[in-house]
Every structure is written in structure tokens, then in C-alpha cells.
CSV table of C-alpha atoms in Angstrom, one decimal:
chain,number,residue,atom,x,y,z
Z,100,MET,CA,222.5,-27.3,145.2
Z,101,LEU,CA,220.1,-30.1,144.4
Z,102,GLU,CA,221.5,-33.4,143.2
Z,103,VAL,CA,219.3,-36.1,141.8
Z,104,LYS,CA,221.2,-39.1,140.6
Z,105,ASN,CA,219.9,-42.1,138.5
Z,106,ILE,CA,216.4,-41.8,140.0
Z,107,SER,CA,213.8,-44.4,139.0
Z,108,LYS,CA,210.1,-44.6,139.9
Z,109,SER,CA,207.4,-47.0,138.8
Z,110,PHE,CA,203.8,-47.4,139.8
Z,111,ASN,CA,203.2,-51.2,139.6
Z,112,ASP,CA,204.4,-52.0,136.1
Z,113,ASN,CA,204.2,-48.4,134.8
Z,114,VAL,CA,207.7,-47.0,134.6
Z,115,VAL,CA,207.4,-43.2,135.0
Z,116,ILE,CA,211.0,-42.2,135.6
Z,117,LYS,CA,214.0,-44.3,134.7
Z,118,ASN,CA,217.6,-43.4,135.6
Z,119,PHE,CA,217.0,-39.7,135.5
Z,120,SER,CA,219.6,-37.3,136.9
Z,121,LEU,CA,219.4,-33.6,137.5
Z,122,THR,CA,221.5,-31.0,139.3
Z,123,ILE,CA,220.3,-27.5,140.1
Z,124,LYS,CA,222.9,-25.1,141.3
Z,125,ASP,CA,222.4,-21.9,143.3
Z,126,HIS,CA,220.9,-19.0,141.2
Z,127,GLU,CA,219.8,-21.5,138.6
Z,128,ILE,CA,216.2,-21.7,137.4
Z,129,VAL,CA,215.4,-25.1,135.8
Z,130,ALA,CA,212.0,-25.6,134.1
Z,131,LEU,CA,210.7,-29.1,133.5
Z,132,VAL,CA,208.3,-28.9,130.6
Z,133,GLY,CA,206.3,-31.6,128.9
Z,134,LYS,CA,202.8,-32.9,128.5
Z,135,SER,CA,200.7,-34.1,131.4
Z,136,GLY,CA,201.2,-37.7,132.3
Z,137,THR,CA,204.9,-37.6,131.6
Z,138,GLY,CA,205.9,-37.8,135.2
Z,139,LYS,CA,206.7,-34.1,135.9
Z,140,THR,CA,204.6,-34.0,139.1
Z,141,THR,CA,205.9,-37.4,140.2
Z,142,PHE,CA,209.4,-36.1,139.9
Z,143,MET,CA,208.6,-33.1,142.1
Z,144,ARG,CA,206.8,-35.3,144.6
Z,145,LEU,CA,210.0,-37.5,144.8
Z,146,ILE,CA,212.1,-34.5,145.6
Z,147,ASN,CA,209.6,-33.4,148.2
Z,148,ASN,CA,209.5,-36.8,149.8
Z,149,LEU,CA,205.8,-37.1,149.1
Z,150,GLU,CA,206.5,-40.2,147.0
Z,151,LYS,CA,209.3,-42.8,147.5
Z,152,ALA,CA,211.7,-43.5,144.7
Z,153,ASN,CA,212.5,-47.1,143.7
Z,154,LYS,CA,216.2,-46.4,143.0
Z,155,GLY,CA,218.7,-43.5,142.9
Z,156,SER,CA,219.7,-40.7,145.2
Z,157,ILE,CA,218.5,-37.3,146.2
Z,158,ALA,CA,220.4,-34.7,148.2
Z,159,ILE,CA,220.4,-31.0,148.8
Z,160,ASN,CA,223.7,-29.4,149.9
Z,161,ASP,CA,224.9,-32.9,150.8
Z,162,ILE,CA,222.0,-33.5,153.1
Z,163,VAL,CA,220.8,-36.8,151.8
Z,164,LEU,CA,217.1,-37.8,151.5
Z,165,CYS,CA,217.8,-41.1,149.9
Z,166,ASN,CA,220.7,-43.1,148.5
Z,167,THR,CA,221.1,-46.4,146.7
Z,168,ILE,CA,223.6,-48.8,148.1
Z,169,ASN,CA,224.1,-52.2,146.5
Z,170,ASP,CA,221.0,-51.7,144.3
Z,171,LYS,CA,218.9,-51.0,147.4
Z,172,ILE,CA,217.4,-47.6,148.1
Z,173,VAL,CA,217.8,-46.3,151.7
Z,174,TYR,CA,215.8,-43.3,153.0
Z,175,ALA,CA,217.1,-41.0,155.7
Z,176,LYS,CA,215.6,-41.4,159.2
Z,177,HIS,CA,212.7,-39.3,160.2
Z,178,LYS,CA,214.8,-36.8,162.1
Z,179,ASP,CA,217.2,-36.4,159.2
Z,180,THR,CA,214.4,-35.9,156.6
Z,181,LYS,CA,213.4,-32.9,158.7
Z,182,LYS,CA,216.8,-31.4,158.0
Z,183,TYR,CA,216.3,-32.1,154.4
Z,184,HIS,CA,212.9,-30.5,154.3
Z,185,LEU,CA,214.4,-27.4,155.8
Z,186,GLN,CA,216.5,-27.0,152.6
Z,187,LEU,CA,213.5,-27.2,150.4
Z,188,GLY,CA,210.6,-24.9,149.7
Z,189,MET,CA,207.5,-26.0,147.8
Z,190,VAL,CA,204.8,-23.9,146.2
Z,191,PHE,CA,201.8,-26.2,145.4
Z,192,GLN,CA,199.7,-25.8,142.3
Z,193,ASP,CA,196.7,-24.9,144.3
Z,194,TYR,CA,198.9,-23.2,147.0
Z,195,ALA,CA,197.8,-25.4,149.9
Z,196,LEU,CA,197.6,-22.4,152.3
Z,197,PHE,CA,196.0,-22.9,155.7
Z,198,PRO,CA,192.6,-21.3,155.6
Z,199,ASN,CA,192.2,-21.2,159.3
Z,200,TYR,CA,195.1,-18.8,159.7
Z,201,ASP,CA,195.6,-15.3,158.4
Z,202,VAL,CA,198.5,-14.4,156.0
Z,203,LEU,CA,201.1,-13.7,158.8
Z,204,ASN,CA,200.4,-16.9,160.7
Z,205,ASN,CA,200.6,-18.9,157.4
Z,206,LEU,CA,204.1,-17.7,157.2
Z,207,LEU,CA,204.9,-18.2,160.9
Z,208,ILE,CA,203.5,-21.6,161.7
Z,209,ALA,CA,206.3,-23.7,160.1
Z,210,PRO,CA,209.4,-21.8,161.3
Z,211,LEU,CA,207.8,-21.6,164.8
Z,212,ALA,CA,207.2,-25.3,164.8
Z,213,GLN,CA,210.8,-25.9,163.8
Z,214,LYS,CA,212.0,-23.4,166.4
Z,215,ILE,CA,214.1,-21.6,163.9
Z,216,ASP,CA,214.0,-18.2,165.7
Z,217,THR,CA,212.0,-16.2,168.2
Z,218,LYS,CA,208.5,-15.2,167.3
Z,219,GLU,CA,209.5,-11.6,167.3
Z,220,ASN,CA,212.4,-12.1,164.8
Z,221,LEU,CA,210.3,-14.3,162.6
Z,222,THR,CA,207.5,-11.7,162.5
Z,223,LYS,CA,210.1,-9.1,161.4
Z,224,LYS,CA,211.3,-11.5,158.7
Z,225,ALA,CA,207.7,-12.3,157.6
Z,226,LYS,CA,207.0,-8.6,157.2
Z,227,LYS,CA,210.1,-8.1,155.1
Z,228,ILE,CA,209.3,-11.1,152.8
Z,229,LEU,CA,205.7,-9.9,152.5
Z,230,LYS,CA,207.0,-6.5,151.4
Z,231,ASP,CA,209.2,-8.2,148.8
Z,232,VAL,CA,206.1,-10.0,147.4
Z,233,GLU,CA,204.1,-6.8,147.6
Z,234,LEU,CA,201.6,-8.1,150.2
Z,235,SER,CA,202.4,-5.8,153.1
Z,236,ASN,CA,198.8,-4.5,153.1
Z,237,LYS,CA,197.4,-8.1,153.4
Z,238,ILE,CA,199.4,-9.2,156.5
Z,239,ASN,CA,196.3,-9.8,158.6
Z,240,ALA,CA,194.0,-10.8,155.8
Z,241,ARG,CA,192.1,-14.1,155.7
Z,242,ILE,CA,193.2,-16.4,153.0
Z,243,ASP,CA,189.8,-16.7,151.4
Z,244,THR,CA,189.7,-12.9,150.8
Z,245,LEU,CA,192.8,-13.0,148.6
Z,246,SER,CA,192.9,-13.4,144.8
Z,247,GLY,CA,194.6,-16.4,143.2
Z,248,GLY,CA,197.7,-14.4,142.4
Z,249,GLN,CA,197.9,-13.1,145.9
Z,250,GLN,CA,197.4,-16.5,147.4
Z,251,GLN,CA,200.3,-17.7,145.3
Z,252,ARG,CA,202.5,-15.0,146.6
Z,253,VAL,CA,201.6,-15.9,150.1
Z,254,ALA,CA,202.6,-19.5,149.3
Z,255,ILE,CA,205.9,-18.3,147.9
Z,256,ALA,CA,206.5,-16.1,151.0
Z,257,ARG,CA,205.6,-19.1,153.2
Z,258,ALA,CA,208.2,-21.2,151.4
Z,259,LEU,CA,210.8,-18.4,151.7
Z,260,MET,CA,210.4,-18.2,155.4
Z,261,LEU,CA,212.5,-21.3,155.8
Z,262,ASN,CA,215.4,-20.0,153.7
Z,263,PRO,CA,215.4,-22.9,151.4
Z,264,ALA,CA,218.3,-23.7,149.2
Z,265,ILE,CA,215.9,-25.0,146.5
Z,266,ILE,CA,212.4,-23.9,145.9
Z,267,CYS,CA,209.9,-25.9,143.7
Z,268,PHE,CA,206.9,-24.5,141.8
Z,269,ASP,CA,204.2,-26.9,140.6
Z,270,GLU,CA,202.5,-25.4,137.6
Z,271,PRO,CA,202.8,-21.8,138.8
Z,272,THR,CA,200.9,-20.3,135.9
Z,273,SER,CA,198.0,-22.6,135.6
Z,274,ALA,CA,195.5,-20.3,137.3
Z,275,LEU,CA,197.0,-16.9,136.4
Z,276,ASP,CA,196.2,-14.2,133.8
Z,277,GLU,CA,199.0,-12.9,131.5
Z,278,GLU,CA,200.0,-9.9,133.7
Z,279,THR,CA,200.1,-12.0,136.9
Z,280,THR,CA,202.1,-14.6,135.0
Z,281,ASN,CA,204.7,-11.9,134.1
Z,282,ASN,CA,204.9,-10.8,137.7
Z,283,ILE,CA,205.4,-14.3,139.0
Z,284,SER,CA,208.2,-14.8,136.4
Z,285,GLU,CA,210.0,-11.6,137.7
Z,286,LEU,CA,209.5,-12.7,141.3
Z,287,ILE,CA,211.0,-16.2,140.6
Z,288,LYS,CA,214.0,-14.5,138.8
Z,289,LYS,CA,214.5,-12.3,141.9
Z,290,ILE,CA,214.4,-15.3,144.2
Z,291,ALA,CA,217.1,-17.0,142.1
Z,292,GLN,CA,219.2,-13.8,142.1
Z,293,ASP,CA,219.2,-14.0,145.9
Z,294,GLY,CA,220.9,-17.4,145.7
Z,295,THR,CA,218.1,-19.9,145.7
Z,296,GLY,CA,218.0,-22.7,143.1
Z,297,VAL,CA,214.6,-23.0,141.5
Z,298,LEU,CA,212.7,-25.9,139.9
Z,299,ILE,CA,209.6,-25.2,137.9
Z,300,ILE,CA,207.2,-27.8,136.6
Z,301,THR,CA,205.1,-26.3,133.8
Z,302,HIS,CA,203.3,-27.1,130.6
Z,303,ASP,CA,203.6,-23.4,129.7
Z,304,LYS,CA,206.6,-23.3,127.3
Z,305,GLN,CA,206.5,-19.5,126.8
Z,306,PHE,CA,206.6,-19.0,130.6
Z,307,ALA,CA,209.5,-21.5,130.9
Z,308,LYS,CA,211.4,-19.6,128.1
Z,309,ASN,CA,210.9,-16.3,129.8
Z,310,THR,CA,211.8,-17.4,133.2
Z,311,ALA,CA,214.2,-20.4,133.2
Z,312,THR,CA,218.0,-20.5,132.7
Z,313,ARG,CA,217.7,-24.1,131.6
Z,314,ILE,CA,214.7,-26.1,130.1
Z,315,ILE,CA,214.4,-29.9,130.3
Z,316,ASN,CA,211.8,-31.8,128.5
Z,317,SER,CA,210.1,-34.4,130.7
Z,318,ASN,CA,210.2,-37.0,127.8
Z,319,LYS,CA,213.8,-37.5,129.0
Z,320,PHE,CA,212.5,-39.1,132.2
Z,321,ILE,CA,212.7,-42.5,130.6
Z,322,SER,CA,215.8,-42.2,128.4
Z,323,LYS,CA,219.2,-42.8,129.8
Z,324,GLU,CA,221.1,-39.7,128.8
Z,325,ASN,CA,220.5,-36.5,130.7
U,68,MET,CA,149.7,-20.7,187.8
U,69,ASN,CA,148.9,-22.8,190.8
U,70,LEU,CA,149.2,-25.9,188.8
U,71,PHE,CA,152.6,-24.8,187.5
U,72,ILE,CA,153.8,-24.2,191.0
U,73,ASP,CA,152.4,-27.6,192.2
U,74,ILE,CA,154.1,-29.6,189.5
U,75,LEU,CA,157.3,-27.6,189.2
U,76,PRO,CA,159.3,-29.6,191.7
U,77,SER,CA,158.6,-32.9,189.9
U,78,LEU,CA,159.3,-31.4,186.5
U,79,LEU,CA,162.6,-29.9,187.7
U,80,ASN,CA,163.5,-33.3,189.2
U,81,GLY,CA,162.8,-34.9,185.8
U,82,LEU,CA,164.7,-32.1,184.1
U,83,LYS,CA,167.8,-32.9,186.3
U,84,THR,CA,167.8,-36.5,184.9
U,85,THR,CA,167.3,-35.3,181.4
U,86,LEU,CA,170.2,-32.8,181.6
U,87,LEU,CA,172.5,-35.3,183.4
U,88,LEU,CA,172.0,-37.8,180.6
U,89,PHE,CA,172.4,-35.1,177.9
U,90,ILE,CA,175.6,-33.7,179.3
U,91,VAL,CA,177.3,-37.0,180.1
U,92,VAL,CA,176.5,-38.5,176.7
U,93,LEU,CA,177.7,-35.3,175.0
U,94,ILE,CA,181.0,-35.1,176.8
U,95,ILE,CA,181.8,-38.7,176.2
U,96,SER,CA,180.4,-39.4,172.7
U,97,ILE,CA,181.8,-36.4,170.8
U,98,PRO,CA,185.5,-37.1,171.6
U,99,LEU,CA,184.9,-40.8,171.3
U,100,GLY,CA,183.2,-40.3,167.9
U,101,PHE,CA,186.3,-38.3,166.7
U,102,ILE,CA,188.6,-41.1,167.8
U,103,VAL,CA,186.5,-43.8,166.1
U,104,ALA,CA,186.5,-41.7,162.9
U,105,LEU,CA,190.3,-41.5,163.0
U,106,ILE,CA,190.6,-45.2,163.6
U,107,ARG,CA,188.2,-46.0,160.8
U,108,ILE,CA,190.2,-43.8,158.4
U,109,HIS,CA,193.7,-45.0,159.4
U,110,ALA,CA,193.4,-48.5,160.8
U,111,HIS,CA,193.9,-51.9,159.3
U,112,LYS,CA,191.1,-53.2,157.1
U,113,ILE,CA,189.9,-55.8,159.7
U,114,ILE,CA,189.4,-53.0,162.4
U,115,THR,CA,187.8,-50.8,159.8
U,116,THR,CA,185.3,-53.5,159.0
U,117,ILE,CA,184.4,-54.0,162.6
U,118,ILE,CA,183.8,-50.3,163.1
U,119,GLN,CA,181.7,-50.2,159.9
U,120,PHE,CA,179.6,-53.1,161.3
U,121,TYR,CA,179.2,-51.3,164.6
U,122,ILE,CA,178.1,-48.2,162.9
U,123,PHE,CA,175.7,-50.1,160.7
U,124,ILE,CA,174.0,-51.7,163.8
U,125,MET,CA,173.8,-48.4,165.7
U,126,ARG,CA,172.3,-46.5,162.8
U,127,GLY,CA,170.2,-49.3,161.4
U,128,THR,CA,168.2,-50.1,164.5
U,129,PRO,CA,166.0,-47.8,166.7
U,130,LEU,CA,167.7,-46.3,169.7
U,131,LEU,CA,164.7,-47.4,171.7
U,132,LEU,CA,165.4,-51.0,170.8
U,133,GLN,CA,169.1,-50.5,171.8
U,134,ILE,CA,168.1,-49.1,175.2
U,135,MET,CA,165.6,-52.0,175.8
U,136,PHE,CA,168.2,-54.6,174.7
U,137,ILE,CA,170.8,-53.3,177.2
U,138,PHE,CA,168.4,-53.0,180.1
U,139,PHE,CA,165.9,-55.8,179.6
U,140,GLY,CA,167.9,-58.1,177.2
U,141,LEU,CA,171.4,-58.3,178.7
U,142,PRO,CA,170.2,-59.7,182.1
U,143,TYR,CA,169.3,-62.9,180.3
U,144,LEU,CA,173.0,-63.1,179.3
U,145,GLY,CA,174.1,-62.6,182.8
U,146,ILE,CA,174.8,-58.9,182.6
U,147,THR,CA,172.5,-56.8,184.8
U,148,LEU,CA,172.9,-53.0,184.8
U,149,ASN,CA,171.1,-50.3,186.8
U,150,ARG,CA,168.8,-48.0,184.9
U,151,ILE,CA,170.9,-45.0,184.5
U,152,PRO,CA,174.2,-46.8,183.5
U,153,ALA,CA,172.2,-48.9,181.0
U,154,ALA,CA,170.7,-45.7,179.5
U,155,LEU,CA,174.1,-44.0,179.4
U,156,ILE,CA,175.8,-47.0,177.7
U,157,ALA,CA,173.0,-47.2,175.1
U,158,PHE,CA,173.1,-43.5,174.3
U,159,ILE,CA,176.9,-43.3,174.2
U,160,LEU,CA,177.2,-46.3,171.9
U,161,ASN,CA,174.5,-44.9,169.6
U,162,TYR,CA,175.6,-41.3,169.5
U,163,THR,CA,179.3,-42.2,169.1
U,164,ALA,CA,178.4,-44.0,165.9
U,165,TYR,CA,176.6,-40.9,164.5
U,166,TYR,CA,179.4,-38.5,165.5
U,167,ALA,CA,182.0,-40.9,164.1
U,168,GLU,CA,180.3,-40.7,160.7
U,169,ILE,CA,180.0,-37.0,160.9
U,170,PHE,CA,183.7,-36.5,161.8
U,171,ARG,CA,184.8,-39.0,159.1
U,172,GLY,CA,183.0,-36.9,156.5
U,173,GLY,CA,184.7,-33.8,157.9
U,174,ILE,CA,188.2,-35.3,157.9
U,175,LEU,CA,187.9,-36.7,154.4
U,176,ALA,CA,186.7,-33.3,153.2
U,177,ILE,CA,190.0,-31.7,154.0
U,178,PRO,CA,192.1,-31.5,150.8
U,179,LYS,CA,195.0,-33.9,150.7
U,180,ASN,CA,197.5,-31.1,150.0
U,181,GLN,CA,196.9,-29.7,153.5
U,182,SER,CA,198.7,-32.7,155.0
U,183,GLU,CA,201.3,-32.6,152.3
U,184,ALA,CA,202.0,-29.0,153.0
U,185,ILE,CA,202.3,-29.9,156.7
U,186,LYS,CA,204.9,-32.5,155.8
U,187,VAL,CA,206.9,-30.5,153.3
U,188,LEU,CA,207.0,-27.5,155.7
U,189,GLY,CA,208.2,-29.8,158.5
U,190,ILE,CA,205.4,-28.7,160.9
U,191,GLY,CA,205.2,-32.2,162.3
U,192,GLN,CA,202.2,-34.6,162.0
U,193,ILE,CA,200.7,-34.2,165.4
U,194,ARG,CA,201.1,-30.4,165.6
U,195,GLY,CA,199.8,-30.1,162.1
U,196,PHE,CA,196.8,-32.2,162.8
U,197,LEU,CA,195.9,-30.3,166.0
U,198,LYS,CA,196.6,-26.8,164.7
U,199,ILE,CA,195.7,-27.0,161.0
U,200,ILE,CA,193.5,-30.1,160.2
U,201,MET,CA,191.3,-30.3,163.3
U,202,PRO,CA,190.1,-26.6,163.3
U,203,GLN,CA,189.1,-27.1,159.6
U,204,VAL,CA,187.3,-30.3,160.4
U,205,PHE,CA,185.4,-28.7,163.2
U,206,LYS,CA,184.3,-25.9,161.0
U,207,ILE,CA,183.0,-28.3,158.4
U,208,VAL,CA,181.2,-30.6,160.9
U,209,LEU,CA,179.7,-28.0,163.3
U,210,PRO,CA,176.3,-27.7,161.6
U,211,SER,CA,175.8,-31.5,161.6
U,212,VAL,CA,177.2,-31.9,165.1
U,213,GLY,CA,174.7,-29.2,166.2
U,214,ASN,CA,171.8,-31.1,164.7
U,215,GLU,CA,172.8,-34.2,166.6
U,216,VAL,CA,173.2,-32.3,169.8
U,217,ILE,CA,169.7,-31.0,169.5
U,218,ASN,CA,168.4,-34.5,168.6
U,219,LEU,CA,170.1,-35.8,171.7
U,220,VAL,CA,168.1,-33.4,173.9
U,221,LYS,CA,164.9,-34.8,172.5
U,222,ASP,CA,166.0,-38.4,172.4
U,223,THR,CA,166.7,-38.4,176.1
U,224,SER,CA,162.9,-38.8,176.5
U,225,LEU,CA,163.2,-42.4,175.3
U,226,ILE,CA,164.6,-43.5,178.6
U,227,TYR,CA,161.0,-43.5,180.0
U,228,ILE,CA,160.8,-47.0,178.6
U,229,ILE,CA,163.1,-48.4,181.3
U,230,GLY,CA,161.3,-46.6,184.0
U,231,ILE,CA,163.6,-43.6,184.5
U,232,THR,CA,161.7,-40.4,185.4
U,233,GLU,CA,163.0,-37.7,183.1
U,234,ILE,CA,161.1,-34.5,182.3
U,235,LEU,CA,158.6,-36.1,179.9
U,236,ARG,CA,157.6,-38.8,182.2
U,237,ALA,CA,157.3,-36.3,185.1
U,238,GLY,CA,154.9,-34.3,182.8
U,239,GLN,CA,152.9,-37.4,181.9
U,240,THR,CA,152.4,-38.2,185.6
U,241,ALA,CA,151.2,-34.7,186.2
U,242,VAL,CA,148.8,-34.9,183.3
U,243,ASN,CA,147.3,-38.1,184.8
U,244,THR,CA,147.2,-36.7,188.3
U,245,TYR,CA,145.6,-33.4,187.5
U,246,ALA,CA,143.5,-34.5,184.5
U,247,THR,CA,144.7,-31.7,182.3
U,248,PRO,CA,147.0,-31.5,179.2
U,249,ILE,CA,148.7,-28.3,180.4
U,250,PRO,CA,151.8,-30.1,182.0
U,251,PHE,CA,152.7,-31.4,178.4
U,252,ILE,CA,152.8,-27.8,177.3
U,253,PHE,CA,155.1,-26.9,180.2
U,254,VAL,CA,157.4,-29.9,179.2
U,255,GLY,CA,157.4,-28.6,175.6
U,256,ILE,CA,158.5,-25.2,176.8
U,257,PHE,CA,161.3,-26.7,178.9
U,258,TYR,CA,162.6,-28.5,175.8
U,259,LEU,CA,162.3,-25.3,173.7
U,260,ILE,CA,164.3,-23.4,176.3
U,261,ILE,CA,167.1,-26.0,176.3
U,262,THR,CA,167.2,-26.1,172.5
U,263,ALA,CA,167.2,-22.3,172.3
U,264,PHE,CA,170.1,-22.2,174.7
U,265,ILE,CA,172.1,-24.8,172.7
U,266,THR,CA,171.4,-23.1,169.4
U,267,LEU,CA,172.7,-19.8,171.0
U,268,ILE,CA,175.9,-21.5,172.1
U,269,LEU,CA,176.4,-23.2,168.7
U,270,ASN,CA,175.9,-19.9,166.9
U,271,LYS,CA,178.6,-18.4,169.1
U,272,ILE,CA,181.0,-21.2,168.4
U,273,GLU,CA,180.3,-21.0,164.7
U,274,LYS,CA,181.1,-17.3,164.7
U,275,LYS,CA,184.3,-17.9,166.6
U,276,ILE,CA,185.9,-20.5,164.3
């Protein structure tokens, strides 16, 4: 479960998010929709610890990334943020796969670095996940030989390797055709069915309608009631 | 043929100096260039400005002038160096500047989301840099680094100015002694052999990464 409470973020004098709260439970798919420039990406970057909030608290399954005590925000120590990151999967808009590794090693590099399991077990797991995302035949393929849709599925598989409690998608349909969009929608539903909470940032309202269990408009970022 | 056999020992002797300079400069200036590039990207503005100034001087003045300054100029300031160390210092300072700029370009060419993915996936900054960023940087910079490596082979001939006998100077002595231009052709062939060898190695590396 992701719990974001009273989060605020400004860039200099520009208030992007003010007192925004959001909870995502297991199995839930929340879509944040809204025009570009309304702070959707900033919100996702806050959750991913790629940007620091000015106020508020963020935690997944009680593992705290940041908390506000006496009006002052305190971030977890480096070692503890690692635990937090383990709870969270991220699928970047342009996938951010590692082009110098093949598909399998893109999946293995993070869990191996975090010493989650033996290489043998992790390879077994990777093969299973690749089967789930229908990429079994691409296990040793180079990233640059894959289509956009395939690369996205590798990015999803890479995030799933860490068994995240919450998985974030940044504009997952921006580079996909209609059929691939439907496929990704089904895949996201399946991920949520398996128990993961999902956060989707999108400007595609139809996709949000078809996929999400709850839709939030990003114009609520600067109002007080959420 | 007789001429070739007569001058071969002195040419090989010169070749030894050329190769020594080439290898030492290469081994030191490539890693040093990489470190300078990293510092220039990440350090405080004051240090960045100093590095920028250093690179400006090194790239903006002839290498020949730099060699002459270090060997003939520094003694007036109380620093006297032997010929080979003076040549090595001048070349390393100069080539480090060029390599630093090449590596800086390579590092900046890596999309920002690569380091963000490294962070989000908890791979660790050092491991991520070594295993993910650096291989990509090397792939990008290899052609430019290769160019500079080949330039270095030819630039080594500049050390004749401080009286070191490298292969070109050995050739020139032979031309004067035997009153024939043929030794220059031999010297040219030696350079071509070295360059061909380096090109071969670079191609192999390029295929591997």
C-alpha cells in the first residue's frame, strides 16, 4: 500500500503540488490524468525519490521515504531508501532499458546487485516473468532489436523482478498503437490482480477509463481536498 | 637492401623511443582524461573553471610549444627536467586535455534516465556507473579516442625538437649520412605499420563492445 500524505512541491516560486494526498491499496489501479504541465510527472518523480518534496510524507507498506515532523521534512537515510526502492517498480516513459545488456541481463542486474537471490533462481524467475509478458523468444535479444511495445514489456518485466508492492507507469501509451495499447492495458490489470498496486500517469483518458479502478485528475494537485 | 640493413639498427633504436613515449602517454592519459572529465562534470564551479582553463591552454597552443616550454623554458624558473621526462609530461598534459573533452562528450551523451533507472532499481551508483554507464560511454567515444591514439603515434615525432632521437630523427640522420631520401620512405612504412596495427586492435575492440 502506497500512502502519500499532504505532499507539497514547488520549483522556486512555482507551486506544482500543494497538500496532495493519495493512497493506493493492493490490487488497485489508479490513473492520474490531466494536461501536461500540471505536475503529474513531478508527482511520480517524488514517489520515486528522483525529486525531493518540500513537505508531506511518503511511505509504502510502512517503509517511510520521507516524513514531516514539526513542519520540517525528513528523508530516510540512504540505506533505508534502498529498502523503500525495493517496494517500488518504475516503468519509464522511454523505458530506460540498458542497451549494453540483453533482455535477460536487463532483468537480472538489479536483483543481483541487491543480492535478492542466487543467479540461478533469479534466472528461473526472469524466464517465468518473460513468459508472462510474452517475450520468451526474446530472452537473449539485444534491446535495440526490439520494437517499442516489446521494449516496454521488458521494462515491465524488469520492474516485476523486484516484487514491488507498487508499480508506476509514466505515460505508458505515448508511443504505442491501438492494439499494443489494449495489450498493455490487459497486462497492467493482470499485474494488479496478482496483488500489486498500480499508479499510471497518462494523458490518454480512454486508456485510463479502460484500465484503472480509480481516476484522479491532476488539477487536484493544488486544491486542498482529495 | 644493403642500405636498409645498414640503417635498420638506428631506425629500430629510434622506434623504441617512439613506442616508449606512445605507450606511456597512452596508458596514463586515457584514464587521467576520464577522471578529469568526471571532475569537470561533477565538481564545484571553481574547479570546473580551472579545468576549463587548463583544457583551453592545452588545445589552444601547439604541442610543439608546450614541449619547448617544459624543456627549454622551465629551467629559467628553476625547474630542470631530463629530455624524456620533459617530453612525457608535455604529452600527458596535452593528451589528457583532449581525452577529457572526448570523455565529457561521451558521458553527457548518455540519457539522464539511465542514471535514474539505476537509482530507482537500487543498483547502486558505483556499480551502475561501472556496469551500465561506462560501457555505453566507451562505445560512444571509441571512434574519437581511436583518432587521437593514431594522432599520438604521429605526434611523437615532435620530440626531435628537444634532441631526442626517435624514429623520424634517426631517419633524417640516415638521409644526411647516405645522401638519399630512401630512409624517409622506410620511416613512413614504420609509421604505417604501427597505425595499421592500432587500427586493427581498435576494430576488434569496437566489434566486442
